[in-house]
Structures are given as C-alpha cells and as structure tokens.
Amino acid sequence: MPGADAFLRVEHLSHSFGGFKAVDDCTFEIARGSISALIGPNGAGKSTAVGLIAGALKVQSGRVFFDGQEVTRLPAYKMARRGLLRTYQVSREFPLLTVMENLLVPPPDQRGESLLNALFRPSVGRRQDAALASRAVDVLETYGLLPLRDEYAGNLSGGEKRLLELARAEMANPKFMLLDEPMAGINPALIARLDGHIRRLRDQSGITFLLVEHNLDVVERICDQVVVMASGRTLAEGSMAELRQNPEVVRAYLGGGLDERAVG
Amino acid sequence: MDLILPYIATLAIFFFVYNILTWGLNIQFGYAGVLDFTFITFVACGAYFSGVFALGPGQKSTGFEWILGLSWPFPIALVMGALAAGLLGIVIGLIAVNRLRSDYMAIVTLATGTVIYGLVSNYTPLFDGFDGLAGLQTPFSQWLNINYNQFTYLWVGFCAVVMVICWFIAQRILNSPLGRTMRAIREDQEAAEAFGKDSFRVRLIAMSMGAVLAGVGGALLMGFIGAFNPAGWTSGETFVVWAALIVGGRGNNWGGVVGSFVVAVLVNEATRYIPPIPGNATLIPTVRNMLIGASLIAVLWLRPEGIIPEARRRFYQLPLLPGRRTPAEGMGSAGS
C-alpha cells in the first residue's frame, strides 16, 4: 500500500517502444516534501519513466499515484493542473515569446484564456495579467533575469534558459516538480545557483522534487533520497551513502564516478 | 472616370475582403500554428450559407436547387454564413487538430477539404452542384433604389465596417491571455501542455475563429458578386491567402494587411482585369501564379518572418499593480 507520506508512487510500470522494453516493472515512491533523485546509466529508462509519470506517454501497464490519487494515463495537461510540473532534458522555452511572456503563460486558472473574456471583456485578462506580471517581476529578480525580461527567450544563453525554465516552473505554483536533467550542460557556478533555488522552493513553498540527474555531486549535496534505475528496473533506493555500499549499484552505475572521486 | 472609379472600388472590396481572410488564417496559423491547407473551404462555406439564407427557395423544376432559400436580409445571412463556417472549423478541427501535428495536420485538412469539394460540386440538392448559387439580388436593394455602381460604392463602405469589426476580433484575441497561450502552443505544444494548457481546446478555438473570419469574407464576396460556384474555390485559392500571410508577416495583423495588398490585390485581383492576350489566353493567369510563387520565395529567402514581423511585446506595456516600483535597469545579468 502507498505510504501516507508518499507524494508520488509508481507501481510495476512497464513501457515498450516497438519490441524494446524501455521501462520494465519499475516501482518506487517519493516522499512528500523531499528532494529526490532518479539516477542510472544512459538508457536506463529514466526519461521514459518521467514521460509516463507526467502523462506525455501513455502508460501501457502499471499504475501511478500522485498526491494520494491514481493518475495513470491522465494526459499531460491534466497532470499539470493537479500540480505536477515537468521540465525536459533540453530547455523548452517558447523562443518567440519574450522572457516576461514565458513567465505569464504557466500560471493556472487564467480567466483571460476564455474566448468570451478575450473578445468581450478584455479587462478581465488585463487585470489578472497585471497581478501576474507583478509577481513575475519578483520571480525574475530572484533568478537575476529581470534585465532580460523583454528579450526573446530563444536568444538567451544555455545557462539563462535553464534559469528561465525554473523561473517559469515557479510561476505555475506546482506541488511537485519533475526535472529532467536540470543541470545538463551548465557551468559549476550556475549549478550552485540552481540547486540553491531548488532548496529554497522546497523550504519556502513545500514543493516536492524529483530530479533526473547525472551529476552525483549535486545529488549528494541536495537530495534526501535516491532511486537507481538500470535496464528499465528499479535497482535500489536509499541515500547516496547507502547506495555507495550496494555492490549491485556500484557495478551498474556508480563504479566509474566513485573511483574518480576516490582518486580526486 | 466612369470606368476608373468602379474599378478602384472593386479592388477596394477585394482588399478589404482579403484583409479579413488573412487575419482569419493568421488566427489559425500565425497565432496558434495550425496548418490549415483548406482555408478556402471556410470561405466557400460562408459564401454558400450566406447565399442560401439570402436567396429565395430553389426549385428543381427550373434547374436551380439549393437548401434553405429563406430570403433573409443579407446582413443576417452574413452572420449565418460566418457561424456556419465557424461550425465547419470545429468539425474539421476535430478531425485534423486532435492528435495530429504539423505536416500530418496539414495533409488531413487538405484531404477533408477535397472531400467537401467533391461533395458540394456533385451533390446538386445542396448548393446546385457545379453550377453553384446564382441570382442573388444585390443586398440592400429591397430598401434602397440604387444602380449597380452606387451599390459598389455602398458595398465598399459595408465591407469597411465589417472589416473594422473583424480587426477588433483578431486584435482582441491576439492581445489577450488566450492569444498568448495560442502563441505558446505554436512555439512548443508539448511544453505548453506541461503547463496545463489544453492545446486541443485552444487550437480548436483558433481553427473556429479563423473559420468565422473566412466565412465573413466569403459572405462579402457572395453579396458582391451575387453568385458562387466551385470554380471560385479551388484549392489553389487557399495558397493565395497563405502567400499573402507569409509575404506580409504572420503573427501580427498589420502584416496581413500588407500581404493582402501586395499578393491578393496587386497581383491576384488587379491582373484579372487585364484583357487576355490574343492567342495566349492562359498567359496572364500563368504569369500571375508565377508572380505569387516568386514573391513567396523571395520573402522566404530574404526576410523569412515577412515584410512586417511579429511585434515583440515590451514589458513596460504591461500595467503593473499600483504602488509597484519600477524595476531597476542595469542589474547584473544571469550567469554563463
């Protein structure tokens, strides 16, 4: 049975592309209010699992529970409305929208999105936009992106796009953030800023995090709990310290990384 | 003077109508990224339905048959034509926009349009098949005693009024949160869905509202010409509107105005009044199509975003809540 404190629980999830089993009987749970990591070698099925949880892929077998309710096979936009926010391995900003507009898209329950309000009561949308823009200014300031507010998001640097992803995610008021390699391809100074933001969001807003991450230093520094996947299955769960003692995990994934660190 | 003025008035009518059409396609493609390759079908829907609402009943014995035939005043018939086109937009949207993306969506719209074309031109009880609707009394003639030239000038004014209404519809959608969400879906559908946007619903709205404007344009053509048949809405006509939107600039409605003037009025309509060259009857239409194609290629090479690109929305345009301080300029930029 799902534990009372589990925010996300995945049960016997399997998914094949053609004949290839990308996810194979994968089971794990993520504690409410934790920052957790999903690690594993390339091809372990992590991104597929993320897609299945987020509703971008249709679950073929197995079940997903989110915030105490079964959400198996809910489409992506409905998962988002229940408070799940996912990001992608590559930044998925809206290139021809400005940074500011990118932040105004995510907030839920925008009354100006109704056709009747758009046509006959434009002030409804404008008033809500004013409040959202005011909040977006604060968020942009937090991430140091305020000077770029009128820039097309497509013109930002790789690092700025990563910050924008998180800023945008914050505007959506999620309960759970599912971040697929949020630190991929950015410099160490910015990594420190990003993980600072993640901890701040957990502490201030109580958001639960699940990160797919290859950078084990980051995982060690900020994650309470780690799920290891290999060949589509859950190999082990626990803290980084525990996992390092697990010979199976070391063989499958940690080996190289651990040795390097032991030397360095 | 007796020839020039009506000629200019006719071109003005086509200009106004094509403005409405490019704005309609802009809502579908420029805002929401829906590849509608059967836009002319919505124009035809508006023309046919405004026609059968305004015409008297068709009679099989006389060789003219069509549905309805209610003899309603033309302005009301125009609204009905627009609504019918909007409904057709939802129907084709349900088929094409649901689950399909980009090129697949485009092919399905084209295929659906071809099916409708075949049905309408062969099934005579609907809109009199390939002969089409004809014999519409000039609108307003039941109230005003005017000759045809006077009607043309009156129609310029009527089209202008309708155009202004359509401008407000297009602009209000563009500048609303709905328009912003449409553009976000255009940029990255999957990412927009990850923020809880129901891209299917939003694209269906875009499809339908674009079709409403197409229907309005079609009804204005019907009222002006008084007749409409399948020769007037071959699939090539769709690409005149597409060319106008791409050349003028998508994502903003001024681009649509420029495009419809250059492509649809200067190239497509103005050249229709050049007398055919003896012995070379098809030369002018062929050159016309070549010009449209050439202008499209030139714009895509030299200025792919169109003559008037989509405007960047500056933040100072957004009103801040009262008491909110102005954000300081010149702060350090984000890292990397």
Coordinates of C-alpha atoms in Angstrom, one line a residue:
Chain A
M1 CA 0.0 0.0 0.0
P2 CA 1.2 3.5 -0.7
G3 CA 2.7 5.1 2.4
A4 CA 0.8 8.1 3.8
D5 CA 3.8 10.3 3.2
A6 CA 4.4 9.2 -0.4
F7 CA 3.6 12.1 -2.8
L8 CA 4.4 10.0 -5.9
R9 CA 4.2 6.3 -6.1
V10 CA 4.9 4.3 -9.2
E11 CA 3.8 0.6 -9.3
H12 CA 5.0 -2.0 -11.7
L13 CA 5.4 0.5 -14.5
S14 CA 6.3 -1.0 -17.9
H15 CA 6.6 0.6 -21.3
S16 CA 8.0 -0.7 -24.6
F17 CA 8.8 1.1 -27.8
G18 CA 8.2 -1.5 -30.5
G19 CA 10.0 -4.5 -29.1
F20 CA 12.3 -2.6 -26.8
K21 CA 11.4 -2.5 -23.1
A22 CA 12.4 0.9 -22.0
V23 CA 10.8 0.7 -18.6
D24 CA 10.3 -2.8 -17.2
D25 CA 8.4 -3.4 -14.0
C26 CA 9.6 -0.2 -12.3
T27 CA 8.4 0.5 -8.7
F28 CA 9.4 3.3 -6.4
E29 CA 7.9 6.1 -4.2
I30 CA 8.9 9.6 -3.5
A31 CA 8.3 11.1 0.0
R32 CA 6.3 14.3 0.3
G33 CA 8.5 17.4 0.8
S34 CA 11.7 15.6 -0.2
I35 CA 14.2 16.4 -2.9
S36 CA 14.8 13.1 -4.6
A37 CA 16.9 11.9 -7.5
L38 CA 16.4 9.4 -10.2
I39 CA 19.8 8.2 -11.4
G40 CA 21.0 5.4 -13.6
P41 CA 23.2 4.8 -16.7
N42 CA 22.1 6.1 -20.1
G43 CA 19.3 4.1 -21.5
A44 CA 18.1 3.0 -18.0
G45 CA 14.6 4.3 -18.8
K46 CA 14.7 7.4 -16.6
S47 CA 13.3 9.8 -19.2
T48 CA 10.7 7.3 -20.3
A49 CA 9.6 7.0 -16.7
V50 CA 9.4 10.8 -16.4
G51 CA 7.3 10.9 -19.6
L52 CA 4.9 8.2 -18.2
I53 CA 4.5 10.0 -14.8
A54 CA 3.9 13.3 -16.5
G55 CA 1.3 11.9 -18.9
A56 CA 3.4 12.8 -22.1
L57 CA 3.5 9.0 -22.8
K58 CA 0.5 6.7 -22.3
V59 CA 1.1 4.1 -19.6
Q60 CA 1.0 0.6 -21.1
S61 CA 1.0 -1.3 -17.8
G62 CA 1.4 -0.4 -14.2
R63 CA -0.1 2.4 -12.1
V64 CA 0.9 5.9 -11.0
F65 CA -0.4 7.5 -7.8
F66 CA 0.0 11.3 -7.3
D67 CA -0.9 13.2 -4.2
G68 CA -3.0 10.3 -2.9
Q69 CA -4.9 9.7 -6.1
E70 CA -4.5 7.4 -9.0
V71 CA -3.4 9.3 -12.1
T72 CA -2.5 6.5 -14.5
R73 CA -3.0 7.6 -18.2
L74 CA -4.1 11.2 -17.4
P75 CA -3.0 13.4 -20.2
A76 CA -0.1 15.8 -19.6
Y77 CA -2.2 19.0 -19.3
K78 CA -4.4 17.3 -16.6
M79 CA -1.4 16.2 -14.6
A80 CA -0.1 19.8 -14.8
R81 CA -3.5 21.0 -13.4
R82 CA -3.1 18.6 -10.5
G83 CA 0.1 20.3 -9.6
L84 CA 2.8 18.4 -11.4
L85 CA 5.3 20.4 -13.3
R86 CA 7.9 18.7 -15.5
T87 CA 10.8 20.1 -17.4
Y88 CA 12.8 18.5 -20.3
Q89 CA 16.3 17.3 -20.9
V90 CA 16.7 20.2 -23.3
S91 CA 15.3 23.6 -22.4
R92 CA 11.9 24.1 -23.9
E93 CA 11.4 27.8 -23.7
F94 CA 8.9 29.4 -26.1
P95 CA 11.5 31.0 -28.4
L96 CA 9.4 33.8 -30.0
L97 CA 7.8 34.9 -26.7
T98 CA 9.7 37.3 -24.5
V99 CA 11.1 36.2 -21.2
M100 CA 8.3 38.0 -19.5
E101 CA 5.7 36.3 -21.7
N102 CA 7.3 33.0 -21.0
L103 CA 6.5 33.6 -17.3
L104 CA 3.0 34.7 -17.9
V105 CA 2.0 31.5 -19.8
P106 CA 2.3 29.0 -16.9
P107 CA 0.0 30.4 -14.2
P108 CA -3.1 28.2 -13.9
D109 CA -6.7 29.5 -14.0
Q110 CA -6.2 32.4 -16.3
R111 CA -9.6 33.9 -17.0
G112 CA -8.4 35.8 -20.0
E113 CA -7.9 32.4 -21.7
S114 CA -11.6 32.1 -22.3
L115 CA -12.7 33.2 -25.7
L116 CA -15.7 35.2 -24.4
N117 CA -13.5 37.2 -22.0
A118 CA -10.9 37.7 -24.7
L119 CA -13.5 39.1 -27.1
F120 CA -15.9 41.0 -24.8
R121 CA -14.2 41.6 -21.5
P122 CA -10.5 42.2 -22.2
S123 CA -10.2 44.0 -18.9
V124 CA -10.6 40.7 -17.1
G125 CA -7.4 39.3 -18.7
R126 CA -5.6 42.6 -18.3
R127 CA -6.3 42.9 -14.6
Q128 CA -5.1 39.3 -13.9
D129 CA -2.1 39.9 -16.1
A130 CA -1.2 43.0 -14.1
A131 CA -1.1 40.9 -10.9
L132 CA 0.8 38.1 -12.6
A133 CA 3.3 40.5 -14.2
S134 CA 3.9 42.0 -10.8
R135 CA 4.7 38.5 -9.4
A136 CA 6.8 37.6 -12.4
V137 CA 8.9 40.7 -11.8
D138 CA 9.7 39.3 -8.3
V139 CA 10.5 35.9 -9.7
L140 CA 12.7 37.3 -12.4
E141 CA 14.5 39.4 -9.9
T142 CA 15.1 36.2 -7.8
Y143 CA 16.7 34.5 -10.7
G144 CA 18.6 37.5 -11.9
L145 CA 16.7 37.5 -15.2
L146 CA 14.9 40.9 -14.8
P147 CA 17.2 42.8 -17.2
L148 CA 16.3 40.2 -19.9
R149 CA 12.6 40.5 -19.5
D150 CA 12.0 41.9 -23.0
E151 CA 14.4 39.6 -24.7
Y152 CA 13.1 36.8 -26.9
A153 CA 13.6 33.6 -24.8
G154 CA 15.1 32.0 -27.9
N155 CA 18.0 34.5 -27.7
L156 CA 19.1 33.6 -24.1
S157 CA 22.3 31.6 -23.4
G158 CA 22.1 28.0 -22.4
G159 CA 22.5 28.8 -18.7
E160 CA 19.9 31.6 -18.8
K161 CA 17.5 29.2 -20.4
R162 CA 17.9 26.8 -17.5
L163 CA 17.2 29.6 -15.0
L164 CA 14.2 30.6 -17.1
E165 CA 12.9 27.0 -17.0
L166 CA 12.9 27.1 -13.2
A167 CA 11.5 30.6 -13.0
R168 CA 8.7 29.6 -15.4
A169 CA 8.1 26.5 -13.3
E170 CA 7.8 28.6 -10.2
M171 CA 5.1 30.7 -11.8
A172 CA 2.9 27.6 -12.3
N173 CA 2.5 27.1 -8.5
P174 CA 3.2 23.4 -8.7
K175 CA 3.2 20.9 -5.8
F176 CA 5.7 18.6 -7.4
M177 CA 8.5 19.3 -9.9
L178 CA 9.8 16.6 -12.1
L179 CA 13.0 18.0 -13.5
D180 CA 14.8 16.0 -16.3
E181 CA 18.5 16.8 -16.0
P182 CA 18.1 20.4 -15.0
M183 CA 21.9 20.9 -14.6
A184 CA 22.8 19.4 -18.0
G185 CA 25.4 21.5 -19.8
I186 CA 25.8 24.4 -17.5
N187 CA 28.8 25.7 -15.6
P188 CA 29.6 24.9 -11.9
A189 CA 28.8 28.4 -10.6
L190 CA 25.3 28.2 -12.1
I191 CA 24.8 24.7 -10.8
A192 CA 25.3 26.1 -7.3
R193 CA 22.7 28.8 -8.0
L194 CA 20.2 26.3 -9.4
D195 CA 20.4 23.9 -6.5
G196 CA 20.1 26.9 -4.2
H197 CA 16.8 27.7 -5.9
I198 CA 15.6 24.1 -5.7
R199 CA 16.2 24.0 -1.9
R200 CA 14.6 27.4 -1.5
L201 CA 11.5 26.3 -3.3
R202 CA 11.3 23.1 -1.2
D203 CA 11.8 25.0 2.1
Q204 CA 9.6 28.0 1.3
S205 CA 6.8 26.5 -0.9
G206 CA 6.9 22.9 0.3
I207 CA 7.4 21.7 -3.3
T208 CA 8.4 18.0 -3.7
F209 CA 11.2 17.4 -6.2
L210 CA 12.2 14.5 -8.3
L211 CA 15.4 15.2 -10.4
V212 CA 16.8 13.0 -13.1
E213 CA 20.4 13.9 -12.7
H214 CA 23.8 12.6 -13.8
N215 CA 25.8 15.0 -11.6
L216 CA 26.4 12.9 -8.5
D217 CA 27.9 15.8 -6.6
V218 CA 24.7 17.7 -6.9
V219 CA 22.7 14.6 -6.0
E220 CA 24.8 14.1 -2.9
R221 CA 24.5 17.7 -1.9
I222 CA 20.8 18.3 -2.2
C223 CA 18.9 15.0 -2.4
D224 CA 17.4 13.2 0.6
Q225 CA 16.6 10.1 -1.3
V226 CA 17.9 8.4 -4.5
V227 CA 16.2 5.9 -6.8
V228 CA 18.6 4.0 -9.1
M229 CA 17.3 2.6 -12.3
A230 CA 19.1 0.2 -14.7
S231 CA 17.7 -1.6 -17.7
G232 CA 14.2 -0.2 -17.1
R233 CA 14.0 -1.5 -13.5
T234 CA 14.4 0.0 -10.0
L235 CA 17.8 -1.3 -8.9
A236 CA 17.9 0.2 -5.4
E237 CA 16.5 3.1 -3.3
G238 CA 18.1 4.9 -0.4
S239 CA 20.5 7.7 0.5
M240 CA 23.7 8.2 -1.5
A241 CA 25.7 6.9 1.4
E242 CA 23.7 3.7 1.5
L243 CA 23.9 3.2 -2.3
R244 CA 27.6 3.5 -2.3
Q245 CA 27.8 0.4 -0.1
N246 CA 25.5 -1.5 -2.5
P247 CA 27.7 -3.7 -4.8
E248 CA 25.0 -4.0 -7.5
V249 CA 24.6 -0.3 -7.8
V250 CA 28.3 0.3 -7.9
R251 CA 28.6 -2.2 -10.7
A252 CA 25.7 -0.9 -12.7
Y253 CA 26.4 2.8 -12.4
L254 CA 28.4 4.3 -9.6
G255 CA 31.7 2.5 -10.3
G256 CA 33.4 4.9 -12.5
G257 CA 32.1 8.0 -10.8
L258 CA 33.1 6.7 -7.3
D259 CA 36.6 5.7 -8.4
E260 CA 37.2 9.1 -9.9
R261 CA 36.2 10.8 -6.8
A262 CA 38.2 8.5 -4.6
V263 CA 41.3 9.4 -6.7
G264 CA 40.5 13.1 -6.9
Chain B
M1 CA -14.0 58.4 -64.6
D2 CA -16.9 56.2 -65.2
L3 CA -14.6 53.2 -65.5
I4 CA -11.8 54.1 -63.1
L5 CA -13.8 54.7 -60.0
P6 CA -15.8 51.5 -60.1
Y7 CA -12.6 49.6 -60.8
I8 CA -10.9 51.1 -57.8
A9 CA -14.0 50.4 -55.7
T10 CA -13.9 46.8 -56.8
L11 CA -10.3 46.5 -55.9
A12 CA -11.0 48.1 -52.5
I13 CA -13.7 45.5 -51.9
F14 CA -11.2 42.7 -52.7
F15 CA -8.6 44.4 -50.5
F16 CA -11.0 44.6 -47.5
V17 CA -12.1 41.0 -48.0
Y18 CA -8.6 39.7 -48.3
N19 CA -7.6 41.6 -45.2
I20 CA -10.3 39.7 -43.3
L21 CA -9.2 36.4 -44.9
T22 CA -5.5 36.8 -44.0
W23 CA -6.5 37.8 -40.4
G24 CA -8.5 34.6 -40.2
L25 CA -5.6 32.5 -41.5
N26 CA -3.4 34.4 -39.1
I27 CA -5.5 33.4 -36.1
Q28 CA -5.2 29.8 -37.2
F29 CA -1.6 29.7 -38.3
G30 CA 0.1 32.9 -37.2
Y31 CA -1.2 32.7 -33.6
A32 CA -1.8 29.0 -33.0
G33 CA 0.4 27.3 -35.6
V34 CA -2.5 25.3 -37.1
L35 CA -1.5 24.4 -40.7
D36 CA -4.9 24.8 -42.4
F37 CA -4.4 23.9 -46.1
T38 CA -8.1 24.1 -46.8
F39 CA -8.8 27.7 -45.7
I40 CA -10.8 28.4 -48.9
T41 CA -13.3 25.8 -47.8
F42 CA -14.3 28.0 -44.9
V43 CA -14.6 31.0 -47.3
A44 CA -16.8 28.9 -49.5
C45 CA -18.9 27.7 -46.5
G46 CA -19.5 31.4 -45.6
A47 CA -20.4 32.3 -49.2
Y48 CA -22.8 29.4 -49.7
F49 CA -24.6 29.7 -46.4
S50 CA -25.0 33.4 -46.6
G51 CA -26.3 32.8 -50.1
V52 CA -28.9 30.2 -49.3
F53 CA -30.1 32.3 -46.3
A54 CA -30.5 35.4 -48.5
L55 CA -31.7 33.7 -51.7
G56 CA -35.3 32.7 -52.4
P57 CA -36.1 29.0 -52.4
G58 CA -34.5 27.0 -55.1
Q59 CA -36.8 25.0 -57.4
K60 CA -35.8 21.8 -59.0
S61 CA -38.1 22.3 -62.0
T62 CA -36.3 25.5 -63.0
G63 CA -32.9 23.8 -62.8
F64 CA -31.9 25.7 -59.7
E65 CA -32.0 23.9 -56.4
W66 CA -30.4 24.5 -53.1
I67 CA -31.2 24.1 -49.4
L68 CA -33.0 26.7 -47.3
G69 CA -33.7 29.6 -49.5
L70 CA -35.1 31.8 -46.8
S71 CA -34.9 35.3 -48.4
W72 CA -33.4 36.8 -45.2
P73 CA -31.9 40.3 -45.3
F74 CA -28.3 40.0 -46.3
P75 CA -26.6 41.3 -43.1
I76 CA -28.3 38.5 -41.2
A77 CA -27.4 36.0 -43.8
L78 CA -23.8 37.1 -43.5
V79 CA -23.9 36.3 -39.8
M80 CA -25.3 32.9 -40.5
G81 CA -22.6 32.2 -43.1
A82 CA -20.0 33.2 -40.6
L83 CA -21.5 30.9 -38.0
A84 CA -21.7 28.0 -40.4
A85 CA -18.1 28.4 -41.3
G86 CA -17.2 28.5 -37.6
L87 CA -19.0 25.3 -37.1
L88 CA -17.2 23.7 -40.0
G89 CA -14.0 24.9 -38.4
I90 CA -14.8 23.0 -35.3
V91 CA -15.7 19.9 -37.4
I92 CA -12.5 19.9 -39.4
G93 CA -10.6 20.9 -36.3
L94 CA -11.9 17.8 -34.5
I95 CA -10.6 15.7 -37.4
A96 CA -7.3 17.4 -38.0
V97 CA -6.1 19.1 -34.8
N98 CA -6.9 16.3 -32.5
R99 CA -3.8 14.1 -32.1
L100 CA -2.2 15.2 -35.3
R101 CA 0.8 17.6 -35.7
S102 CA 2.4 19.8 -38.3
D103 CA 2.6 18.1 -41.7
Y104 CA 0.0 15.4 -40.9
M105 CA -2.4 18.0 -39.7
A106 CA -1.8 19.9 -43.0
I107 CA -2.5 16.8 -45.1
V108 CA -5.7 16.0 -43.2
T109 CA -7.1 19.5 -43.6
L110 CA -6.3 19.3 -47.4
A111 CA -7.9 15.9 -47.7
T112 CA -11.0 16.9 -45.7
G113 CA -11.4 20.0 -47.9
T114 CA -11.1 17.9 -51.0
V115 CA -13.9 15.6 -49.8
I116 CA -16.1 18.5 -49.1
Y117 CA -15.3 20.0 -52.5
G118 CA -16.3 16.8 -54.2
L119 CA -19.5 16.5 -52.2
V120 CA -20.6 20.1 -52.9
S121 CA -19.8 20.1 -56.6
N122 CA -21.5 16.8 -57.3
Y123 CA -24.5 16.7 -55.0
T124 CA -26.8 19.2 -56.6
P125 CA -29.6 19.4 -53.9
L126 CA -27.1 21.2 -51.6
F127 CA -25.8 24.2 -53.5
D128 CA -26.8 23.3 -57.0
G129 CA -23.6 21.3 -57.7
F130 CA -21.1 22.6 -60.2
D131 CA -23.4 25.4 -61.4
G132 CA -23.5 26.8 -57.9
L133 CA -25.6 29.6 -56.5
A134 CA -26.7 32.5 -58.7
G135 CA -29.3 35.2 -58.9
L136 CA -28.8 36.8 -55.6
Q137 CA -30.4 40.2 -55.5
T138 CA -28.0 42.9 -54.7
P139 CA -28.1 43.4 -50.9
F140 CA -29.9 46.4 -49.6
S141 CA -31.8 46.7 -52.9
Q142 CA -35.1 46.0 -51.1
W143 CA -34.6 49.2 -49.1
L144 CA -32.7 51.4 -51.5
N145 CA -33.2 52.3 -55.1
I146 CA -29.7 52.4 -56.5
N147 CA -27.9 51.4 -59.7
Y148 CA -25.0 48.9 -59.8
N149 CA -22.2 51.5 -59.5
Q150 CA -23.9 53.1 -56.5
F151 CA -24.2 49.6 -55.0
T152 CA -20.5 49.0 -55.5
Y153 CA -19.6 52.2 -53.5
L154 CA -22.1 51.2 -50.8
W155 CA -20.5 47.8 -50.7
V156 CA -17.1 49.3 -50.2
G157 CA -18.5 51.1 -47.1
F158 CA -20.2 47.9 -45.8
C159 CA -17.1 45.9 -46.3
A160 CA -15.1 48.5 -44.5
V161 CA -17.4 48.4 -41.5
V162 CA -17.3 44.6 -41.4
M163 CA -13.5 44.7 -41.7
V164 CA -13.2 47.0 -38.7
I165 CA -15.2 44.6 -36.6
C166 CA -13.1 41.7 -37.8
W167 CA -9.9 43.7 -37.0
F168 CA -11.1 44.1 -33.4
I169 CA -11.9 40.4 -33.1
A170 CA -8.4 39.5 -34.4
Q171 CA -6.6 42.1 -32.3
R172 CA -8.5 41.3 -29.1
I173 CA -7.7 37.6 -29.4
L174 CA -4.0 38.4 -30.2
N175 CA -3.6 40.7 -27.2
S176 CA -5.4 38.5 -24.7
P177 CA -4.0 35.8 -22.5
L178 CA -5.8 33.4 -24.9
G179 CA -3.6 34.8 -27.7
R180 CA -0.5 34.4 -25.6
T181 CA -1.4 30.8 -24.9
M182 CA -2.0 30.2 -28.6
R183 CA 1.4 31.6 -29.4
A184 CA 3.0 29.4 -26.7
I185 CA 1.3 26.3 -28.2
R186 CA 2.6 27.4 -31.6
E187 CA 6.1 27.6 -30.2
D188 CA 6.1 24.3 -28.3
Q189 CA 2.9 22.4 -28.0
E190 CA 4.3 19.8 -25.6
A191 CA 5.8 22.3 -23.2
A192 CA 2.5 24.3 -23.2
E193 CA 0.7 21.1 -22.2
A194 CA 3.2 20.6 -19.4
F195 CA 1.9 23.9 -18.0
G196 CA -1.7 22.6 -18.1
K197 CA -2.8 24.2 -21.4
D198 CA -5.3 22.1 -23.2
S199 CA -3.8 22.6 -26.6
F200 CA -6.6 20.8 -28.4
R201 CA -9.2 23.2 -27.0
V202 CA -7.1 26.2 -27.7
R203 CA -6.3 25.1 -31.3
L204 CA -10.0 24.3 -31.9
I205 CA -10.9 27.9 -30.8
A206 CA -8.2 29.2 -33.2
M207 CA -9.4 27.0 -36.0
S208 CA -13.0 28.0 -35.5
M209 CA -12.4 31.8 -35.1
G210 CA -10.2 31.8 -38.2
A211 CA -13.0 30.0 -40.0
V212 CA -15.5 32.6 -38.8
L213 CA -13.5 35.4 -40.4
A214 CA -13.1 33.2 -43.5
G215 CA -16.9 32.8 -43.6
V216 CA -17.4 36.6 -43.2
G217 CA -15.1 37.2 -46.2
G218 CA -16.9 34.6 -48.2
A219 CA -20.2 36.1 -47.4
L220 CA -19.0 39.6 -48.5
L221 CA -17.9 38.1 -51.8
M222 CA -21.2 36.4 -52.2
G223 CA -23.1 39.6 -51.6
F224 CA -20.9 41.5 -54.1
I225 CA -20.9 39.0 -56.9
G226 CA -24.3 37.6 -56.3
A227 CA -23.2 34.1 -57.4
F228 CA -20.8 31.4 -56.2
N229 CA -19.8 28.1 -57.6
P230 CA -17.0 25.5 -57.2
A231 CA -14.8 27.2 -59.8
G232 CA -14.3 30.0 -57.3
W233 CA -12.8 28.0 -54.5
T234 CA -10.3 25.5 -56.0
S235 CA -7.6 24.6 -53.6
G236 CA -5.2 27.0 -55.3
E237 CA -7.2 29.9 -53.8
T238 CA -6.1 28.7 -50.3
F239 CA -2.5 29.3 -51.2
V240 CA -3.2 32.9 -52.4
V241 CA -4.2 33.6 -48.8
W242 CA -1.2 31.7 -47.4
A243 CA 1.1 33.6 -49.7
A244 CA -0.4 36.9 -48.5
L245 CA 0.1 36.0 -44.9
I246 CA 3.7 34.7 -45.3
V247 CA 4.7 37.7 -47.5
G248 CA 3.1 40.2 -45.3
G249 CA 4.2 38.7 -42.0
R250 CA 2.4 36.3 -39.7
G251 CA 1.6 36.7 -36.0
N252 CA 0.6 40.3 -36.4
N253 CA -2.4 41.7 -38.3
W254 CA -0.6 44.6 -40.0
G255 CA 1.5 42.0 -41.8
G256 CA -1.8 40.6 -43.0
V257 CA -2.8 44.0 -44.4
V258 CA 0.4 44.4 -46.3
G259 CA 0.4 40.9 -47.6
S260 CA -3.2 41.0 -48.8
F261 CA -2.5 44.3 -50.6
V262 CA 0.7 43.1 -52.3
V263 CA -0.3 39.5 -53.1
A264 CA -4.1 39.4 -53.2
V265 CA -4.9 42.8 -54.6
L266 CA -1.9 43.9 -56.7
V267 CA -1.0 40.5 -58.1
N268 CA -4.1 38.3 -57.9
E269 CA -7.1 40.6 -58.4
A270 CA -5.8 43.7 -60.3
T271 CA -4.4 41.5 -63.1
R272 CA -7.8 39.9 -63.6
Y273 CA -9.0 43.0 -65.5
I274 CA -6.1 42.9 -68.0
P275 CA -7.7 41.8 -71.3
P276 CA -6.4 38.4 -72.4
I277 CA -3.6 38.5 -75.0
P278 CA -5.0 37.1 -78.3
G279 CA -3.7 33.6 -79.0
N280 CA -2.3 33.3 -75.4
A281 CA -5.4 33.2 -73.3
T282 CA -3.7 31.5 -70.4
L283 CA -0.6 33.7 -70.3
I284 CA -1.8 36.2 -67.8
P285 CA -3.2 33.7 -65.2
T286 CA 0.1 31.8 -65.5
V287 CA 2.2 34.8 -65.0
R288 CA 0.0 35.8 -62.1
N289 CA 0.7 32.4 -60.4
M290 CA 4.4 32.7 -61.1
L291 CA 4.5 36.2 -59.5
I292 CA 2.8 34.9 -56.4
G293 CA 5.2 32.0 -56.2
A294 CA 8.2 34.2 -56.8
S295 CA 7.1 36.7 -54.2
L296 CA 6.7 33.9 -51.7
I297 CA 10.2 32.5 -52.4
A298 CA 11.8 36.0 -52.3
V299 CA 10.3 36.7 -48.9
L300 CA 11.3 33.3 -47.5
W301 CA 14.8 33.8 -48.7
L302 CA 15.3 37.5 -47.8
R303 CA 13.0 38.1 -44.9
P304 CA 11.5 34.8 -43.7
E305 CA 9.5 36.5 -40.9
G306 CA 7.6 38.5 -43.6
I307 CA 7.6 42.2 -44.5
I308 CA 6.2 43.2 -41.1
P309 CA 7.5 40.7 -38.5
E310 CA 5.6 39.8 -35.3
A311 CA 5.9 42.6 -32.8
R312 CA 7.9 42.0 -29.7
R313 CA 5.8 42.7 -26.6
R314 CA 7.7 45.0 -24.3
F315 CA 7.2 44.7 -20.6
Y316 CA 6.5 48.4 -20.0
Q317 CA 3.3 47.9 -21.9
L318 CA 2.1 45.6 -19.2
P319 CA 0.4 47.6 -16.5
L320 CA 1.9 47.0 -13.0
L321 CA -0.2 46.9 -9.9
P322 CA -0.5 50.3 -8.3
G323 CA 2.3 51.1 -5.9
R324 CA 4.7 48.6 -7.6
R325 CA 8.1 50.2 -8.0
T326 CA 9.6 50.4 -11.5
P327 CA 12.1 47.6 -12.0
A328 CA 15.6 48.9 -11.8
E329 CA 17.6 48.8 -15.1
G330 CA 21.2 47.7 -15.5
M331 CA 21.2 44.9 -12.9
G332 CA 23.7 42.1 -13.4
S333 CA 22.7 39.6 -16.0
A334 CA 22.3 35.9 -15.2
G335 CA 25.3 33.8 -15.3
S336 CA 27.0 31.7 -18.0

